Short mmCIF file of C-alpha atoms in Angstrom, two decimals:
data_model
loop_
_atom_site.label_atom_id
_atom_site.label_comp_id
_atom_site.label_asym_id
_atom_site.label_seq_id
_atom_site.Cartn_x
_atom_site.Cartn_y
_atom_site.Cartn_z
CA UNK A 1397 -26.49 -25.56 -22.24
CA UNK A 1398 -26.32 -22.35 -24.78
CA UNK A 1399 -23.62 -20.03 -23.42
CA UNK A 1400 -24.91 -16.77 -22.98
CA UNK A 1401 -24.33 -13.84 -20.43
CA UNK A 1402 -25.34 -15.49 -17.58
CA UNK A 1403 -22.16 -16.81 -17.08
CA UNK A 1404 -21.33 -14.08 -15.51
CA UNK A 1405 -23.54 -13.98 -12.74
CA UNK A 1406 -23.19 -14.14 -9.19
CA UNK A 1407 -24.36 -13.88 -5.87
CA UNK A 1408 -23.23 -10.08 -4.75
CA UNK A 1409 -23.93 -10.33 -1.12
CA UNK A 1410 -22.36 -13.46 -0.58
CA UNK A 1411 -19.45 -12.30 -2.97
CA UNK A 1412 -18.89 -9.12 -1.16
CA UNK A 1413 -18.56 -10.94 2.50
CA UNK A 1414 -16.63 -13.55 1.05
CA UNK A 1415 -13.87 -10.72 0.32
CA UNK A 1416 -14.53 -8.39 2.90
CA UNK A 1417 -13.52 -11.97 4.97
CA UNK A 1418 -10.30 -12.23 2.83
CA UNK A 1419 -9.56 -9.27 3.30
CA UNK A 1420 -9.18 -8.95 6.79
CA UNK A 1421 -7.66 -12.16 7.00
CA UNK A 1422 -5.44 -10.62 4.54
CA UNK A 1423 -4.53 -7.75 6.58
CA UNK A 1424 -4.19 -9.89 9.79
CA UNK A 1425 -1.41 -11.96 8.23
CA UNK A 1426 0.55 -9.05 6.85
CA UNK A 1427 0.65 -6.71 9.93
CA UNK A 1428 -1.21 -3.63 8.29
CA UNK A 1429 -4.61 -1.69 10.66
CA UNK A 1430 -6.21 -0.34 8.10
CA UNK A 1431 -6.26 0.23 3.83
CA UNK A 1432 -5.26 2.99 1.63
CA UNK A 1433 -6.58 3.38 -1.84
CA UNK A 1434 -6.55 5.61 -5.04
CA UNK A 1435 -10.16 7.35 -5.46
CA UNK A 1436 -10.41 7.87 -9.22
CA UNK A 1437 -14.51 8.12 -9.33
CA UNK A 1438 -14.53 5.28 -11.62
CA UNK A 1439 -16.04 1.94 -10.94
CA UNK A 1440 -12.91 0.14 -9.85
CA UNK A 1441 -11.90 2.23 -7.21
CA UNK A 1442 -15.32 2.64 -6.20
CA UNK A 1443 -16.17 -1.19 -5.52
CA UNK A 1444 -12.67 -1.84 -4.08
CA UNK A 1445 -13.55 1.01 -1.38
CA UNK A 1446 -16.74 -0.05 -0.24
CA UNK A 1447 -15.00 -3.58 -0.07
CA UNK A 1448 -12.82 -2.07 2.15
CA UNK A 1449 -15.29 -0.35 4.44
CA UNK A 1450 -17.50 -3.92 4.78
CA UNK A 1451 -14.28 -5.39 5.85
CA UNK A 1452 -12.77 -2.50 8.33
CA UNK A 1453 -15.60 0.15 8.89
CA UNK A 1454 -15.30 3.37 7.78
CA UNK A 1455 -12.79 4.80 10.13
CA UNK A 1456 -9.80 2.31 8.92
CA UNK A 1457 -10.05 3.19 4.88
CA UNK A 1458 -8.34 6.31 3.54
CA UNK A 1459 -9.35 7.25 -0.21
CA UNK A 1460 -6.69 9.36 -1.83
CA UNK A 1461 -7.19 12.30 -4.82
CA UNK A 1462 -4.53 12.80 -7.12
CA UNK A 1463 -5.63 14.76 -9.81
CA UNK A 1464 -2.62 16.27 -12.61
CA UNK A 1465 -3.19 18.50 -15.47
CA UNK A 1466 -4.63 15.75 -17.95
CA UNK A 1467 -7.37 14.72 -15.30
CA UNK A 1468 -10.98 14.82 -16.16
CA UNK A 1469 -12.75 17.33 -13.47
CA UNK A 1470 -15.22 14.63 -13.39
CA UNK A 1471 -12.20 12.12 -12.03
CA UNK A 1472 -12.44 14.00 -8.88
CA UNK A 1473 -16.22 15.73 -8.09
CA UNK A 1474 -16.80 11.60 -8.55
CA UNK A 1475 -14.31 10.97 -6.00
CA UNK A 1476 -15.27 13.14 -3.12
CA UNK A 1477 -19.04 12.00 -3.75
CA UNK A 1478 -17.98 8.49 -3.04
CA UNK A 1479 -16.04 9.38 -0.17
CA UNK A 1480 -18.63 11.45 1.41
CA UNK A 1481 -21.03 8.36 0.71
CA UNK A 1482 -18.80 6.07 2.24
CA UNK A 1483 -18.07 8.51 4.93
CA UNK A 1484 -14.12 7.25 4.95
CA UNK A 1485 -11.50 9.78 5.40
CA UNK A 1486 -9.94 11.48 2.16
CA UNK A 1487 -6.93 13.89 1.28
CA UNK A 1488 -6.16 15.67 -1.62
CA UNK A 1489 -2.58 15.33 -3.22
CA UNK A 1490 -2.33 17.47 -6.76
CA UNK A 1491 0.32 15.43 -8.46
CA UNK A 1492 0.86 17.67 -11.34
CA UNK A 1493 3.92 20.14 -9.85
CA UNK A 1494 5.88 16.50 -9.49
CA UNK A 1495 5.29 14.92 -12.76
CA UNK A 1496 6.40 18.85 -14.33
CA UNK A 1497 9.90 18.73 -12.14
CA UNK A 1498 10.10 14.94 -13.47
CA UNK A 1499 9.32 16.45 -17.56
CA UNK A 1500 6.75 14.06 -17.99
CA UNK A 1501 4.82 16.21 -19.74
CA UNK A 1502 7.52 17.75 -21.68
CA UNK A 1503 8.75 14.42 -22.80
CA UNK A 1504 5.25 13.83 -23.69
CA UNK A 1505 4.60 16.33 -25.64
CA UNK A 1506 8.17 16.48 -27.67
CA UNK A 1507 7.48 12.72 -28.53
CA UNK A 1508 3.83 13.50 -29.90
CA UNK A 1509 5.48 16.74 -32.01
CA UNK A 1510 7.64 14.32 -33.92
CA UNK A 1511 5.06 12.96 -35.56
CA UNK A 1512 2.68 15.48 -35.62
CA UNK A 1513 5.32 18.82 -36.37
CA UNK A 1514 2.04 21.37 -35.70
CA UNK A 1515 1.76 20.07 -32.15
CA UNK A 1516 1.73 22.48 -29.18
CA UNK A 1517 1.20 21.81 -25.53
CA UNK A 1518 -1.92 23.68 -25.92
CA UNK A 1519 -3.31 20.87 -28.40
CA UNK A 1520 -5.31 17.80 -26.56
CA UNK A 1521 -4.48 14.59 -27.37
CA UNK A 1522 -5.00 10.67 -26.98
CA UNK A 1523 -4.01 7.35 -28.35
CA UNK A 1524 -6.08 4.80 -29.89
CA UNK A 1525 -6.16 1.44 -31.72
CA UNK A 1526 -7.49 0.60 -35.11
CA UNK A 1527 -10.76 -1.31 -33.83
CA UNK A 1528 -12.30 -4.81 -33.92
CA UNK A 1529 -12.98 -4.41 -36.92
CA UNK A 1530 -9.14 -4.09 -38.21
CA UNK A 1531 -7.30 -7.31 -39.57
CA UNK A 1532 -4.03 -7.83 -39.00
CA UNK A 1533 -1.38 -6.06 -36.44
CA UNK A 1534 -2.31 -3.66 -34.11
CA UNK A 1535 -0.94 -0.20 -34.20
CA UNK A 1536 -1.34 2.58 -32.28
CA UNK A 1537 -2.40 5.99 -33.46
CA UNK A 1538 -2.19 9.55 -32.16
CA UNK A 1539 -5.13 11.50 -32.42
CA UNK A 1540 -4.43 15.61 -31.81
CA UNK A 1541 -6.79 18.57 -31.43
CA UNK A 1542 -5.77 21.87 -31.72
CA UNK A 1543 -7.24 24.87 -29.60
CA UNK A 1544 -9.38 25.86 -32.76
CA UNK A 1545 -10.83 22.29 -32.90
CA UNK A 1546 -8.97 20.97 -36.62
CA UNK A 1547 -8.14 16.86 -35.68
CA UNK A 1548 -5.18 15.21 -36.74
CA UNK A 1549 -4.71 11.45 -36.98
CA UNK A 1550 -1.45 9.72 -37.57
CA UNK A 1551 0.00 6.66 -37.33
CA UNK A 1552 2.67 6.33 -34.23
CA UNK A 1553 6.00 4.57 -35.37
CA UNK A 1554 7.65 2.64 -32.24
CA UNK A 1555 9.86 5.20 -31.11
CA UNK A 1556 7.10 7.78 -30.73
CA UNK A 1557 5.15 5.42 -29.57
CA UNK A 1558 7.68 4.13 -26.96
CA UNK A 1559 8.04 7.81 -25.47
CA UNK A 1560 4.51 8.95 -24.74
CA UNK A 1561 4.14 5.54 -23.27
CA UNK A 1562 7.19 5.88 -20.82
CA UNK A 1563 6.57 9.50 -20.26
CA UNK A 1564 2.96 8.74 -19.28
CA UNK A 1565 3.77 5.79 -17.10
CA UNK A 1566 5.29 8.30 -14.67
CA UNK A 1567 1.91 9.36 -13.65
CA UNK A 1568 0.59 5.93 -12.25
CA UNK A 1569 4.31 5.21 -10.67
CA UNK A 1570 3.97 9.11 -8.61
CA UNK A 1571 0.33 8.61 -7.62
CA UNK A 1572 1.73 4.98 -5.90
CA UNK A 1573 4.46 6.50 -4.18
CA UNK A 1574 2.08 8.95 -2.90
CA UNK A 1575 -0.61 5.64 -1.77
CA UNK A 1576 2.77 4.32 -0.37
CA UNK A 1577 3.60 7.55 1.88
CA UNK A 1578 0.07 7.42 3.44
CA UNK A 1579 0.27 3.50 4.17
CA UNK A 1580 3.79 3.85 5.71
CA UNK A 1581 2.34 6.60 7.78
CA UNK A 1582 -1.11 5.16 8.88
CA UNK A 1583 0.61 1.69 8.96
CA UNK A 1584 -2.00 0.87 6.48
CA UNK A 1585 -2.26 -0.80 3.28
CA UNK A 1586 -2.41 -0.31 0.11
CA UNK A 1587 -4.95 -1.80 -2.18
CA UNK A 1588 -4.89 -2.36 -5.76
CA UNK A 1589 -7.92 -1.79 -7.96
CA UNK A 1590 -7.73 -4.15 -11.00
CA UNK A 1591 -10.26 -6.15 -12.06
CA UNK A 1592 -10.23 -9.79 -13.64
CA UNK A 1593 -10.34 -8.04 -17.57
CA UNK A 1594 -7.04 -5.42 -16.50
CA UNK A 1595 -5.16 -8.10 -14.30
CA UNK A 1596 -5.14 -10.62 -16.88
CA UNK A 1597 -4.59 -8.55 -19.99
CA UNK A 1598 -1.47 -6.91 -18.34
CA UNK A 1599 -3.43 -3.79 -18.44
CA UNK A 1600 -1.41 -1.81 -15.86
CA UNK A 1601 1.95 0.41 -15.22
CA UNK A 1602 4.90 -2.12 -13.63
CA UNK A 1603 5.73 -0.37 -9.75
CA UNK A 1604 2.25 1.88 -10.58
CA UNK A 1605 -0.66 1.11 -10.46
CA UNK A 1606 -0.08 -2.74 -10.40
CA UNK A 1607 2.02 -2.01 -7.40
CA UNK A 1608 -0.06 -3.09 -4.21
CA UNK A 1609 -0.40 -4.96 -1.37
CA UNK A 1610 -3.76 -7.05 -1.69
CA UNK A 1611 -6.09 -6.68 -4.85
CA UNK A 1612 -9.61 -7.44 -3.86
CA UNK A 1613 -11.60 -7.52 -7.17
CA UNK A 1614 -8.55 -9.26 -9.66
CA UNK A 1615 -10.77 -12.39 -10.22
CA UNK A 1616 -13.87 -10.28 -10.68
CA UNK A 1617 -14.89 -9.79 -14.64
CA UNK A 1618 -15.31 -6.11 -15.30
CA UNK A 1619 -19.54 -7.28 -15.79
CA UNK A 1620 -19.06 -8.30 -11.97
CA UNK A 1621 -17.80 -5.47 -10.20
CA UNK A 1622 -20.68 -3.26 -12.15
CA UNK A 1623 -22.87 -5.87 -10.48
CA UNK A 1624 -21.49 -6.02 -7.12
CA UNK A 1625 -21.43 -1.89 -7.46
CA UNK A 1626 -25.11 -2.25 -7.64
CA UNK A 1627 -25.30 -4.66 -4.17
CA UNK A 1628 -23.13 -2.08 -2.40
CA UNK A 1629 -25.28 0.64 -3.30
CA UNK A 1630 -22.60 2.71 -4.84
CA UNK A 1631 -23.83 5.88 -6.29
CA UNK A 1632 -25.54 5.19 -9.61
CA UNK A 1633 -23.66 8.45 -11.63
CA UNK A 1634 -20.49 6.68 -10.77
CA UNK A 1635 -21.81 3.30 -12.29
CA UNK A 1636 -23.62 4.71 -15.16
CA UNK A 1637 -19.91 6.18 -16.43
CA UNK A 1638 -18.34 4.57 -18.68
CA UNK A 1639 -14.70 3.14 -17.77
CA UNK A 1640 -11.77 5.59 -18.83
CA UNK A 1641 -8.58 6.02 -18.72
CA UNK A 1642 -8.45 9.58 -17.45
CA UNK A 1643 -4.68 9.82 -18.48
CA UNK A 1644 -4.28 11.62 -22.03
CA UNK A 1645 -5.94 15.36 -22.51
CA UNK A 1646 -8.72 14.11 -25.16
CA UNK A 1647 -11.50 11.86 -23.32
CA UNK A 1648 -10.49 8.06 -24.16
CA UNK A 1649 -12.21 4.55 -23.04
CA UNK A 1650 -10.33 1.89 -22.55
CA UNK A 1651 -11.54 0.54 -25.64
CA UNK A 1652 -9.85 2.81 -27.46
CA UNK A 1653 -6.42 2.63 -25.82
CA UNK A 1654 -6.67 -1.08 -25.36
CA UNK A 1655 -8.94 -3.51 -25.46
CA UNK A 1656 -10.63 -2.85 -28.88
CA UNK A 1657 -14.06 -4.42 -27.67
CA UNK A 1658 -16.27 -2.94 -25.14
CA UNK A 1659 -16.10 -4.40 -21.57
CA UNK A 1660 -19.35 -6.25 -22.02
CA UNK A 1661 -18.25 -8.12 -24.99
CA UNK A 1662 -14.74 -8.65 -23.72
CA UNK A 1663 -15.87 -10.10 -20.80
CA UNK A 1664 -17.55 -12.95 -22.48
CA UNK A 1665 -14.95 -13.33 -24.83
CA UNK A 1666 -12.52 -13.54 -21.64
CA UNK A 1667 -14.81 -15.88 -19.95
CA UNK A 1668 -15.35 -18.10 -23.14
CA UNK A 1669 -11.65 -18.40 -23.52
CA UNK A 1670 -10.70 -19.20 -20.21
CA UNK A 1671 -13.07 -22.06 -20.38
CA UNK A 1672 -12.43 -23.59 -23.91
CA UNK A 1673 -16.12 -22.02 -24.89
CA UNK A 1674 -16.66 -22.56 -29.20
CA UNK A 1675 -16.18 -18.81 -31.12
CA UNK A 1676 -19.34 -18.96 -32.25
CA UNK A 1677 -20.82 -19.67 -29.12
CA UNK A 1678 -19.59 -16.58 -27.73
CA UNK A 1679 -20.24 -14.41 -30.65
CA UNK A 1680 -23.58 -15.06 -30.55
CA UNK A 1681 -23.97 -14.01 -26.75
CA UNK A 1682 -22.03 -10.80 -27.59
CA UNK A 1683 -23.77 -10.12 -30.76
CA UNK A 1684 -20.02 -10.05 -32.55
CA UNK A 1685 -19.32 -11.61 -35.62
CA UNK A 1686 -17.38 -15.12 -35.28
CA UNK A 1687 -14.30 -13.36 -36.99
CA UNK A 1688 -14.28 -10.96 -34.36
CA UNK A 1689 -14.34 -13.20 -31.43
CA UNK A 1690 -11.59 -15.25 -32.93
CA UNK A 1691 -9.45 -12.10 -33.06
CA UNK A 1692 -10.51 -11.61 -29.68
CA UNK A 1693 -9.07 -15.03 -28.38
CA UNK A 1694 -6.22 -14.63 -30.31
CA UNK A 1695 -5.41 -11.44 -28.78
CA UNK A 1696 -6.13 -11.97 -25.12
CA UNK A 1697 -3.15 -14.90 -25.41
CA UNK A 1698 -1.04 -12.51 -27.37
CA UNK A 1699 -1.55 -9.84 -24.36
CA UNK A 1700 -1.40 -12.84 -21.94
CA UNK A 1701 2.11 -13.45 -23.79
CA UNK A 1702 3.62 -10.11 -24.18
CA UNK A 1703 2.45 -8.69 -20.50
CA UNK A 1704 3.73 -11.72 -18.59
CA UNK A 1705 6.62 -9.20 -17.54
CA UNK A 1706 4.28 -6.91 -15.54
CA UNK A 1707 3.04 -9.68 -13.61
CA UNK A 1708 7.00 -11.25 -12.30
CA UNK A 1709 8.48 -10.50 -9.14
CA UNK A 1710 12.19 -9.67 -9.35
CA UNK A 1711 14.47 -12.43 -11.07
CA UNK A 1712 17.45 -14.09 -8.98
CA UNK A 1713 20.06 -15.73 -10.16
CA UNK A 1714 18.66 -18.66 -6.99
CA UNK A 1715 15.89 -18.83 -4.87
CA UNK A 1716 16.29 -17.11 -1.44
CA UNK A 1717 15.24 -20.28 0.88
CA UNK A 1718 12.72 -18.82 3.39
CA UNK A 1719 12.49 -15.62 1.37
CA UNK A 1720 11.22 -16.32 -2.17
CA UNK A 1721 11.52 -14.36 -4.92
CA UNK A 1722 11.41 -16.24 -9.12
CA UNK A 1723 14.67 -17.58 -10.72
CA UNK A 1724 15.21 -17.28 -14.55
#
């Protein structure tokens, strides 16, 4: 058979009981009444907390808002619609006053003034990658706006690079100590919101936002949960947006930051490497050139390679019998 998109497909009713089923078999074994979540008004979040109300009911899921000073206003009028829809229970925590007493933003912003000396906290900014169309080594770039709207570009060296990263990485590790404080409280827990495309490609913060007790959607490509959105009725402005990162001042999709191909074409590249599917194959289902989809492959096991951290528990010198944990 000719591969094509339809790979993808699935059953969303029968997908969506199937994990609303794990999942309260998943909170059975782990002692936990209800789930706590991060609301971000993207499509992630969204799916993940109508998962959780098919498994619990409304009453046992607790959506959480934590907005800083890079958010997109969007980010949260998004998130309080789909609470409202779901009718769960939400609270608002405005992260911004702890990641100021932690200098995240003033490590930030020295880091992106040593490369570009006319920077000012009152300039926007965002990272990006080259494209698909760029051959050879990736390399991130800063991109900087000033209030009068002039646009710099410059190429980050490792150091700078380095910096904004670790400086920015505080905001994902604060908004899951703040998840954490409301599971400890409501003896709830917390799920994480990756799908199949993030989980695999490492694309989350270490003890952030890949910190979490179950993760409902990880085996779901990123075409999937848009799918299942649509068999859980989620509201259709949250899955007509486009996925974001909502972390840097200037608006940036995750294409940009990371991925270099849009989800839709990522997915099948994904898919087609996971099961041995020809380049050419999958470049003609994604309407990519067969150059571009061998990048692709080649990248995903580079990222699959230089992520594998992120995904490791804590090494011991010896295994813990009873306990667990990975040796060396």
């Amino acid at each position: 058979m000719t591969f094509s998109a339809q790979a993808l497909q699935l059953d969303g009713t029968a997908e969506a009981d199937r994990i609303a089923a794990a999942m309260r078999r998943q909170l059975k074994e782990i002692r936990r009444r209800g789930i706590v979540l991060g609301l971000s008004g993207g499509i992630d979040s969204s799916v993940t907390a109508a998962l959780a109300v098919r498994a619990l009911g409304p009453e046992r899921v607790l959506g959480v808002f934590m907005p800083e000073a890079d958010s997109d206003p969007e980010s949260l009028e998004l998130g309080r619609l789909l609470a409202a829809h779901l009718g769960i229970r939400s609270v608002l925590e405005d992260i911004a006053p702890a990641l100021a007493a932690l200098q995240c933003y003033e490590r930030r912003n020295a880091a992106v003034a040593s490369v570009i000396a006319e920077f000012t906290p009152q300039w926007r900014f965002k990272l990006v990658l080259p494209g698909p169309e760029h051959q050879g080594l990736n390399f991130f770039a800063v991109v900087a706006r000033s209030p009068q709207g002039a646009e710099i570009r410059r190429r980050l060296p490792l150091d700078a690079y380095l910096a904004i990263v670790a400086a920015t990485n505080m905001k994902q590790r604060v908004r899951k100590t703040v998840e954490y404080h409301w599971a400890d409280r409501l003896n709830y827990a917390v799920a994480g919101t990756p799908n199949r495309l993030e989980y695999d490609q490492g694309f989350f913060v270490k003890q952030g936002d890949g910190a979490a007790d179950l993760k409902p959607i990880a085996h779901l490509y990123k075409t999937q949960v848009y799918a299942l959105a649509e068999t859980l009725a989620i509201p259709e402005v949250i899955r007509r947006r486009r996925p974001t990162t909502d972390t840097y001042s200037l608006p940036q999709g995750q294409d940009e930051f990371y991925f270099n191909l849009p989800y839709e074409q990522l997915d099948l590249c994904l898919y087609g490497r996971n099961h041995e599917v020809a380049a050419a194959e999958v470049a003609a289902a994604a309407g990519l050139a067969v150059a571009v989809v061998e990048r692709a492959y080649k990248e995903i096991d580079t990222k699959r390679s230089t992520t594998r951290y992120q995904h490791l528990p804590p090494l011991l010198v010896e295994a813990i019998p009873d306990v667990g944990g990975a040796r060396p």
